[in-house]
């Protein structure tokens, strides 16, 4: 029986916070290498502050929204390249730029690493698209908060923390005006894909590698489990 495929969406702010980045990426790669002996893993990297820098500077230079999106996507691919370097021969150094190319490049036992694909698609959405294409049933979202909340917990100390949600409940949070904060709620398009394809979503603190490993491995973890069924 083939091992389960899990797609990990890791935010750029998690991967490249600007402090001891090489040390963290090395530890992340070691964890991914370890867990890949149990499940097949594909990783989609976000852009983080590097993407924001380029899009903000590009906007000052008069770039169109398309131009700015492409700059941001370029940053996600740079971040993916760093993780691929840390993984060594377990991952290809050629970063796929489309879902089709990623599917063609995917190899069991290897760790596929990619960034964004095209304007209008966040890396969360790309992760669910990749899961759909490869037949994955779970997406792990390694984010900057430790779970999904009713509001941004960094601004509202009374925000409610959710350990479990249905995909419909997550959808309501995503589309509510006061939702859980942009950095802690999954991309709306990604939620739609997860709902239609019955892909479960795990939200976990991406800097907590022990909990991230548990989520990827399918073990009980400290975070939010979103049931798509």
PDB file of C-alpha atoms in Angstrom:
ATOM      1  CA  UNK A   1       0.000   0.000   0.000  1.00  0.00           C
ATOM      2  CA  UNK A   2       1.387   3.431  -0.941  1.00  0.00           C
ATOM      3  CA  UNK A   3       2.196   5.823   1.851  1.00  0.00           C
ATOM      4  CA  UNK A   4      -0.133   8.763   2.427  1.00  0.00           C
ATOM      5  CA  UNK A   5       0.746  12.040   0.714  1.00  0.00           C
ATOM      6  CA  UNK A   6       0.728  15.197   2.843  1.00  0.00           C
ATOM      7  CA  UNK A   7       1.149  18.710   1.453  1.00  0.00           C
ATOM      8  CA  UNK A   8       2.683  21.274   3.818  1.00  0.00           C
ATOM      9  CA  UNK A   9       2.015  24.979   3.279  1.00  0.00           C
ATOM     10  CA  UNK A  10       4.698  26.879   5.197  1.00  0.00           C
ATOM     11  CA  UNK A  11       4.499  30.620   5.524  1.00  0.00           C
ATOM     12  CA  UNK A  12       7.428  32.742   4.438  1.00  0.00           C
ATOM     13  CA  UNK A  13       7.469  34.444   7.844  1.00  0.00           C
ATOM     14  CA  UNK A  14       7.965  31.005   9.394  1.00  0.00           C
ATOM     15  CA  UNK A  15      10.686  29.940   6.999  1.00  0.00           C
ATOM     16  CA  UNK A  16      12.580  33.238   6.762  1.00  0.00           C
ATOM     17  CA  UNK A  17      11.934  35.450   9.821  1.00  0.00           C
ATOM     18  CA  UNK A  18      15.311  37.135   9.419  1.00  0.00           C
ATOM     19  CA  UNK A  19      16.980  35.632  12.503  1.00  0.00           C
ATOM     20  CA  UNK A  20      19.090  32.456  12.461  1.00  0.00           C
ATOM     21  CA  UNK A  21      17.330  31.438   9.258  1.00  0.00           C
ATOM     22  CA  UNK A  22      19.929  28.881   8.176  1.00  0.00           C
ATOM     23  CA  UNK A  23      19.791  27.204  11.577  1.00  0.00           C
ATOM     24  CA  UNK A  24      15.992  26.913  11.512  1.00  0.00           C
ATOM     25  CA  UNK A  25      15.835  25.747   7.892  1.00  0.00           C
ATOM     26  CA  UNK A  26      18.438  23.080   8.692  1.00  0.00           C
ATOM     27  CA  UNK A  27      16.317  21.798  11.586  1.00  0.00           C
ATOM     28  CA  UNK A  28      13.171  21.958   9.461  1.00  0.00           C
ATOM     29  CA  UNK A  29      14.875  19.936   6.727  1.00  0.00           C
ATOM     30  CA  UNK A  30      16.022  17.356   9.273  1.00  0.00           C
ATOM     31  CA  UNK A  31      12.449  16.992  10.540  1.00  0.00           C
ATOM     32  CA  UNK A  32      11.035  16.708   7.013  1.00  0.00           C
ATOM     33  CA  UNK A  33      13.649  14.116   6.153  1.00  0.00           C
ATOM     34  CA  UNK A  34      12.682  12.127   9.250  1.00  0.00           C
ATOM     35  CA  UNK A  35       8.914  12.283   8.739  1.00  0.00           C
ATOM     36  CA  UNK A  36       9.253  11.490   5.021  1.00  0.00           C
ATOM     37  CA  UNK A  37      10.113   7.925   5.999  1.00  0.00           C
ATOM     38  CA  UNK A  38       6.496   7.612   7.183  1.00  0.00           C
ATOM     39  CA  UNK A  39       4.500   9.713   4.704  1.00  0.00           C
ATOM     40  CA  UNK A  40       5.172  11.248   1.313  1.00  0.00           C
ATOM     41  CA  UNK A  41       5.709  14.989   1.678  1.00  0.00           C
ATOM     42  CA  UNK A  42       5.365  17.977  -0.638  1.00  0.00           C
ATOM     43  CA  UNK A  43       6.056  21.512   0.594  1.00  0.00           C
ATOM     44  CA  UNK A  44       4.741  24.834  -0.725  1.00  0.00           C
ATOM     45  CA  UNK A  45       6.690  27.856   0.573  1.00  0.00           C
ATOM     46  CA  UNK A  46       5.279  31.330   1.084  1.00  0.00           C
ATOM     47  CA  UNK A  47       6.993  34.638   0.451  1.00  0.00           C
ATOM     48  CA  UNK A  48       6.908  36.378   3.839  1.00  0.00           C
ATOM     49  CA  UNK A  49       8.658  39.686   4.361  1.00  0.00           C
ATOM     50  CA  UNK A  50      10.891  39.174   1.321  1.00  0.00           C
ATOM     51  CA  UNK A  51       7.772  39.125  -0.871  1.00  0.00           C
ATOM     52  CA  UNK A  52       6.355  42.138   0.947  1.00  0.00           C
ATOM     53  CA  UNK A  53       9.567  44.081   0.419  1.00  0.00           C
ATOM     54  CA  UNK A  54       9.544  43.480  -3.323  1.00  0.00           C
ATOM     55  CA  UNK A  55       5.838  44.149  -3.770  1.00  0.00           C
ATOM     56  CA  UNK A  56       5.955  47.345  -1.700  1.00  0.00           C
ATOM     57  CA  UNK A  57       9.036  48.593  -3.532  1.00  0.00           C
ATOM     58  CA  UNK A  58       7.531  47.571  -6.870  1.00  0.00           C
ATOM     59  CA  UNK A  59       4.373  49.507  -6.038  1.00  0.00           C
ATOM     60  CA  UNK A  60       6.448  52.625  -5.332  1.00  0.00           C
ATOM     61  CA  UNK A  61       8.044  52.139  -8.741  1.00  0.00           C
ATOM     62  CA  UNK A  62       4.637  52.117 -10.429  1.00  0.00           C
ATOM     63  CA  UNK A  63       4.267  48.369 -11.023  1.00  0.00           C
ATOM     64  CA  UNK A  64       0.884  46.926 -11.961  1.00  0.00           C
ATOM     65  CA  UNK A  65      -0.871  44.436  -9.697  1.00  0.00           C
ATOM     66  CA  UNK A  66       0.243  41.683 -12.065  1.00  0.00           C
ATOM     67  CA  UNK A  67       3.844  42.892 -11.796  1.00  0.00           C
ATOM     68  CA  UNK A  68       3.622  42.985  -8.003  1.00  0.00           C
ATOM     69  CA  UNK A  69       2.113  39.489  -7.854  1.00  0.00           C
ATOM     70  CA  UNK A  70       4.924  38.134 -10.014  1.00  0.00           C
ATOM     71  CA  UNK A  71       7.539  39.743  -7.755  1.00  0.00           C
ATOM     72  CA  UNK A  72       5.887  38.131  -4.738  1.00  0.00           C
ATOM     73  CA  UNK A  73       5.763  34.757  -6.484  1.00  0.00           C
ATOM     74  CA  UNK A  74       9.461  35.119  -7.276  1.00  0.00           C
ATOM     75  CA  UNK A  75      10.158  35.524  -3.559  1.00  0.00           C
ATOM     76  CA  UNK A  76       8.258  32.310  -2.738  1.00  0.00           C
ATOM     77  CA  UNK A  77      10.457  30.442  -5.218  1.00  0.00           C
ATOM     78  CA  UNK A  78      13.619  31.896  -3.673  1.00  0.00           C
ATOM     79  CA  UNK A  79      12.450  30.674  -0.256  1.00  0.00           C
ATOM     80  CA  UNK A  80      11.659  27.253  -1.735  1.00  0.00           C
ATOM     81  CA  UNK A  81      15.162  27.169  -3.180  1.00  0.00           C
ATOM     82  CA  UNK A  82      16.691  27.606   0.281  1.00  0.00           C
ATOM     83  CA  UNK A  83      14.663  24.705   1.699  1.00  0.00           C
ATOM     84  CA  UNK A  84      15.561  22.553  -1.295  1.00  0.00           C
ATOM     85  CA  UNK A  85      19.252  23.286  -0.666  1.00  0.00           C
ATOM     86  CA  UNK A  86      18.890  22.194   2.963  1.00  0.00           C
ATOM     87  CA  UNK A  87      17.184  18.951   1.901  1.00  0.00           C
ATOM     88  CA  UNK A  88      20.055  18.103  -0.432  1.00  0.00           C
ATOM     89  CA  UNK A  89      19.585  15.046  -2.616  1.00  0.00           C
ATOM     90  CA  UNK A  90      16.181  14.372  -1.033  1.00  0.00           C
ATOM     91  CA  UNK A  91      14.734  17.224  -3.090  1.00  0.00           C
ATOM     92  CA  UNK A  92      15.236  18.612  -6.560  1.00  0.00           C
ATOM     93  CA  UNK A  93      16.960  21.992  -6.870  1.00  0.00           C
ATOM     94  CA  UNK A  94      14.689  22.776  -9.837  1.00  0.00           C
ATOM     95  CA  UNK A  95      11.667  24.502  -8.296  1.00  0.00           C
ATOM     96  CA  UNK A  96       8.431  23.719 -10.216  1.00  0.00           C
ATOM     97  CA  UNK A  97       6.529  26.800 -11.326  1.00  0.00           C
ATOM     98  CA  UNK A  98       3.176  25.163 -12.129  1.00  0.00           C
ATOM     99  CA  UNK A  99       1.005  22.471 -10.578  1.00  0.00           C
ATOM    100  CA  UNK A 100       1.456  20.297 -13.675  1.00  0.00           C
ATOM    101  CA  UNK A 101       5.242  20.614 -13.469  1.00  0.00           C
ATOM    102  CA  UNK A 102       5.125  19.794  -9.762  1.00  0.00           C
ATOM    103  CA  UNK A 103       3.029  16.690 -10.417  1.00  0.00           C
ATOM    104  CA  UNK A 104       5.473  15.579 -13.106  1.00  0.00           C
ATOM    105  CA  UNK A 105       8.429  16.160 -10.768  1.00  0.00           C
ATOM    106  CA  UNK A 106       6.894  14.405  -7.765  1.00  0.00           C
ATOM    107  CA  UNK A 107       8.649  11.185  -6.836  1.00  0.00           C
ATOM    108  CA  UNK A 108       7.765   8.852  -3.974  1.00  0.00           C
ATOM    109  CA  UNK A 109      10.458   8.941  -1.313  1.00  0.00           C
ATOM    110  CA  UNK A 110      11.551  12.437  -2.352  1.00  0.00           C
ATOM    111  CA  UNK A 111      10.311  15.751  -0.943  1.00  0.00           C
ATOM    112  CA  UNK A 112       8.824  18.053  -3.555  1.00  0.00           C
ATOM    113  CA  UNK A 113       9.434  21.752  -2.791  1.00  0.00           C
ATOM    114  CA  UNK A 114       7.818  24.635  -4.653  1.00  0.00           C
ATOM    115  CA  UNK A 115       6.578  28.203  -4.232  1.00  0.00           C
ATOM    116  CA  UNK A 116       3.771  30.118  -5.900  1.00  0.00           C
ATOM    117  CA  UNK A 117       2.423  29.536  -9.397  1.00  0.00           C
ATOM    118  CA  UNK A 118       0.424  32.434 -10.836  1.00  0.00           C
ATOM    119  CA  UNK A 119      -1.142  35.757  -9.824  1.00  0.00           C
ATOM    120  CA  UNK A 120      -4.286  35.441  -7.740  1.00  0.00           C
ATOM    121  CA  UNK A 121      -3.297  32.124  -6.173  1.00  0.00           C
ATOM    122  CA  UNK A 122      -1.801  32.279  -2.682  1.00  0.00           C
ATOM    123  CA  UNK A 123       0.532  29.511  -1.595  1.00  0.00           C
ATOM    124  CA  UNK A 124      -2.233  28.143   0.672  1.00  0.00           C
ATOM    125  CA  UNK A 125      -4.401  27.763  -2.415  1.00  0.00           C
ATOM    126  CA  UNK A 126      -1.483  26.241  -4.336  1.00  0.00           C
ATOM    127  CA  UNK A 127      -1.055  23.672  -1.541  1.00  0.00           C
ATOM    128  CA  UNK A 128      -4.676  22.504  -1.872  1.00  0.00           C
ATOM    129  CA  UNK A 129      -4.366  22.466  -5.677  1.00  0.00           C
ATOM    130  CA  UNK A 130      -1.254  20.311  -5.381  1.00  0.00           C
ATOM    131  CA  UNK A 131      -3.001  17.975  -2.938  1.00  0.00           C
ATOM    132  CA  UNK A 132      -5.904  17.661  -5.370  1.00  0.00           C
ATOM    133  CA  UNK A 133      -3.558  16.930  -8.279  1.00  0.00           C
ATOM    134  CA  UNK A 134      -1.510  14.330  -6.365  1.00  0.00           C
ATOM    135  CA  UNK A 135      -4.435  12.711  -4.547  1.00  0.00           C
ATOM    136  CA  UNK A 136      -3.464  13.977  -1.094  1.00  0.00           C
ATOM    137  CA  UNK A 137      -6.125  13.999   1.608  1.00  0.00           C
ATOM    138  CA  UNK A 138      -4.398  16.338   4.079  1.00  0.00           C
ATOM    139  CA  UNK A 139      -2.837  19.798   3.967  1.00  0.00           C
ATOM    140  CA  UNK A 140      -0.809  21.001   6.943  1.00  0.00           C
ATOM    141  CA  UNK A 141      -0.688  24.785   7.292  1.00  0.00           C
ATOM    142  CA  UNK A 142       2.461  25.841   9.177  1.00  0.00           C
ATOM    143  CA  UNK A 143       1.482  29.326  10.250  1.00  0.00           C
ATOM    144  CA  UNK A 144       2.491  32.153  12.597  1.00  0.00           C
ATOM    145  CA  UNK A 145      -0.125  31.343  15.241  1.00  0.00           C
ATOM    146  CA  UNK A 146      -0.726  28.045  17.020  1.00  0.00           C
ATOM    147  CA  UNK A 147      -4.326  27.436  15.917  1.00  0.00           C
ATOM    148  CA  UNK A 148      -7.418  29.010  14.381  1.00  0.00           C
ATOM    149  CA  UNK A 149      -9.059  31.652  16.563  1.00  0.00           C
ATOM    150  CA  UNK A 150     -12.335  33.567  16.405  1.00  0.00           C
ATOM    151  CA  UNK A 151     -10.280  36.759  16.090  1.00  0.00           C
ATOM    152  CA  UNK A 152      -6.602  37.711  15.890  1.00  0.00           C
ATOM    153  CA  UNK A 153      -5.264  36.540  19.296  1.00  0.00           C
ATOM    154  CA  UNK A 154      -2.384  38.994  19.075  1.00  0.00           C
ATOM    155  CA  UNK A 155      -4.880  41.876  19.094  1.00  0.00           C
ATOM    156  CA  UNK A 156      -7.829  40.399  21.004  1.00  0.00           C
ATOM    157  CA  UNK A 157      -6.988  38.510  24.236  1.00  0.00           C
ATOM    158  CA  UNK A 158     -10.582  37.234  24.380  1.00  0.00           C
ATOM    159  CA  UNK A 159     -10.345  35.437  21.021  1.00  0.00           C
ATOM    160  CA  UNK A 160     -11.657  31.865  21.184  1.00  0.00           C
ATOM    161  CA  UNK A 161      -9.216  29.099  20.241  1.00  0.00           C
ATOM    162  CA  UNK A 162     -10.589  26.199  18.193  1.00  0.00           C
ATOM    163  CA  UNK A 163      -9.101  22.713  18.484  1.00  0.00           C
ATOM    164  CA  UNK A 164     -11.507  21.272  15.895  1.00  0.00           C
ATOM    165  CA  UNK A 165     -13.622  22.776  13.141  1.00  0.00           C
ATOM    166  CA  UNK A 166     -15.688  21.503  10.245  1.00  0.00           C
ATOM    167  CA  UNK A 167     -14.792  22.819   6.806  1.00  0.00           C
ATOM    168  CA  UNK A 168     -18.093  24.752   6.813  1.00  0.00           C
ATOM    169  CA  UNK A 169     -17.163  26.439  10.105  1.00  0.00           C
ATOM    170  CA  UNK A 170     -13.752  27.385   8.724  1.00  0.00           C
ATOM    171  CA  UNK A 171     -15.416  28.761   5.610  1.00  0.00           C
ATOM    172  CA  UNK A 172     -17.606  31.052   7.745  1.00  0.00           C
ATOM    173  CA  UNK A 173     -14.547  32.300   9.633  1.00  0.00           C
ATOM    174  CA  UNK A 174     -12.669  32.957   6.418  1.00  0.00           C
ATOM    175  CA  UNK A 175     -15.471  35.025   4.956  1.00  0.00           C
ATOM    176  CA  UNK A 176     -16.438  36.883   8.152  1.00  0.00           C
ATOM    177  CA  UNK A 177     -15.369  40.507   8.505  1.00  0.00           C
ATOM    178  CA  UNK A 178     -13.754  39.925  11.894  1.00  0.00           C
ATOM    179  CA  UNK A 179     -12.360  36.412  11.149  1.00  0.00           C
ATOM    180  CA  UNK A 180      -9.283  34.949  12.743  1.00  0.00           C
ATOM    181  CA  UNK A 181      -6.831  37.400  11.202  1.00  0.00           C
ATOM    182  CA  UNK A 182      -5.308  37.144   7.769  1.00  0.00           C
ATOM    183  CA  UNK A 183      -2.253  35.246   8.987  1.00  0.00           C
ATOM    184  CA  UNK A 184      -4.201  32.581  10.875  1.00  0.00           C
ATOM    185  CA  UNK A 185      -7.062  31.793   8.489  1.00  0.00           C
ATOM    186  CA  UNK A 186      -6.639  29.651   5.404  1.00  0.00           C
ATOM    187  CA  UNK A 187      -6.995  31.181   1.939  1.00  0.00           C
ATOM    188  CA  UNK A 188     -10.673  31.259   0.784  1.00  0.00           C
ATOM    189  CA  UNK A 189      -9.918  29.547  -2.534  1.00  0.00           C
ATOM    190  CA  UNK A 190      -7.973  26.882  -0.657  1.00  0.00           C
ATOM    191  CA  UNK A 191     -10.964  26.312   1.620  1.00  0.00           C
ATOM    192  CA  UNK A 192     -13.258  25.906  -1.401  1.00  0.00           C
ATOM    193  CA  UNK A 193     -10.933  23.333  -2.954  1.00  0.00           C
ATOM    194  CA  UNK A 194     -10.530  21.475   0.345  1.00  0.00           C
ATOM    195  CA  UNK A 195     -14.300  21.394   0.754  1.00  0.00           C
ATOM    196  CA  UNK A 196     -15.024  20.080  -2.741  1.00  0.00           C
ATOM    197  CA  UNK A 197     -12.163  17.559  -2.725  1.00  0.00           C
ATOM    198  CA  UNK A 198     -12.618  16.476   0.921  1.00  0.00           C
ATOM    199  CA  UNK A 199      -9.106  17.473   1.955  1.00  0.00           C
ATOM    200  CA  UNK A 200      -8.568  17.892   5.708  1.00  0.00           C
ATOM    201  CA  UNK A 201      -6.583  20.911   6.929  1.00  0.00           C
ATOM    202  CA  UNK A 202      -4.304  21.017   9.973  1.00  0.00           C
ATOM    203  CA  UNK A 203      -3.341  24.416  11.385  1.00  0.00           C
ATOM    204  CA  UNK A 204      -0.193  24.411  13.522  1.00  0.00           C
ATOM    205  CA  UNK A 205       2.519  26.746  14.796  1.00  0.00           C
ATOM    206  CA  UNK A 206       5.145  26.427  12.087  1.00  0.00           C
ATOM    207  CA  UNK A 207       8.039  27.310  14.383  1.00  0.00           C
ATOM    208  CA  UNK A 208       7.143  24.462  16.743  1.00  0.00           C
ATOM    209  CA  UNK A 209       8.813  21.661  14.819  1.00  0.00           C
ATOM    210  CA  UNK A 210       7.737  18.952  17.265  1.00  0.00           C
ATOM    211  CA  UNK A 211       4.049  19.765  16.776  1.00  0.00           C
ATOM    212  CA  UNK A 212       4.524  20.319  13.040  1.00  0.00           C
ATOM    213  CA  UNK A 213       6.067  16.867  12.740  1.00  0.00           C
ATOM    214  CA  UNK A 214       3.114  15.314  14.582  1.00  0.00           C
ATOM    215  CA  UNK A 215       0.643  17.054  12.273  1.00  0.00           C
ATOM    216  CA  UNK A 216       2.468  15.889   9.141  1.00  0.00           C
ATOM    217  CA  UNK A 217       2.721  12.340  10.477  1.00  0.00           C
ATOM    218  CA  UNK A 218      -1.022  12.255  11.225  1.00  0.00           C
ATOM    219  CA  UNK A 219      -0.598  12.071  14.998  1.00  0.00           C
ATOM    220  CA  UNK A 220      -2.531  14.106  17.589  1.00  0.00           C
ATOM    221  CA  UNK A 221      -1.049  17.608  17.652  1.00  0.00           C
ATOM    222  CA  UNK A 222      -1.495  20.963  19.353  1.00  0.00           C
ATOM    223  CA  UNK A 223      -3.361  23.100  16.840  1.00  0.00           C
ATOM    224  CA  UNK A 224      -6.619  23.034  14.884  1.00  0.00           C
ATOM    225  CA  UNK A 225      -7.928  20.060  12.911  1.00  0.00           C
ATOM    226  CA  UNK A 226     -10.381  20.995  10.168  1.00  0.00           C
ATOM    227  CA  UNK A 227     -12.503  18.039   9.098  1.00  0.00           C
ATOM    228  CA  UNK A 228     -13.555  18.211   5.456  1.00  0.00           C
ATOM    229  CA  UNK A 229     -16.116  15.400   5.661  1.00  0.00           C
TER     230      UNK A 229
END
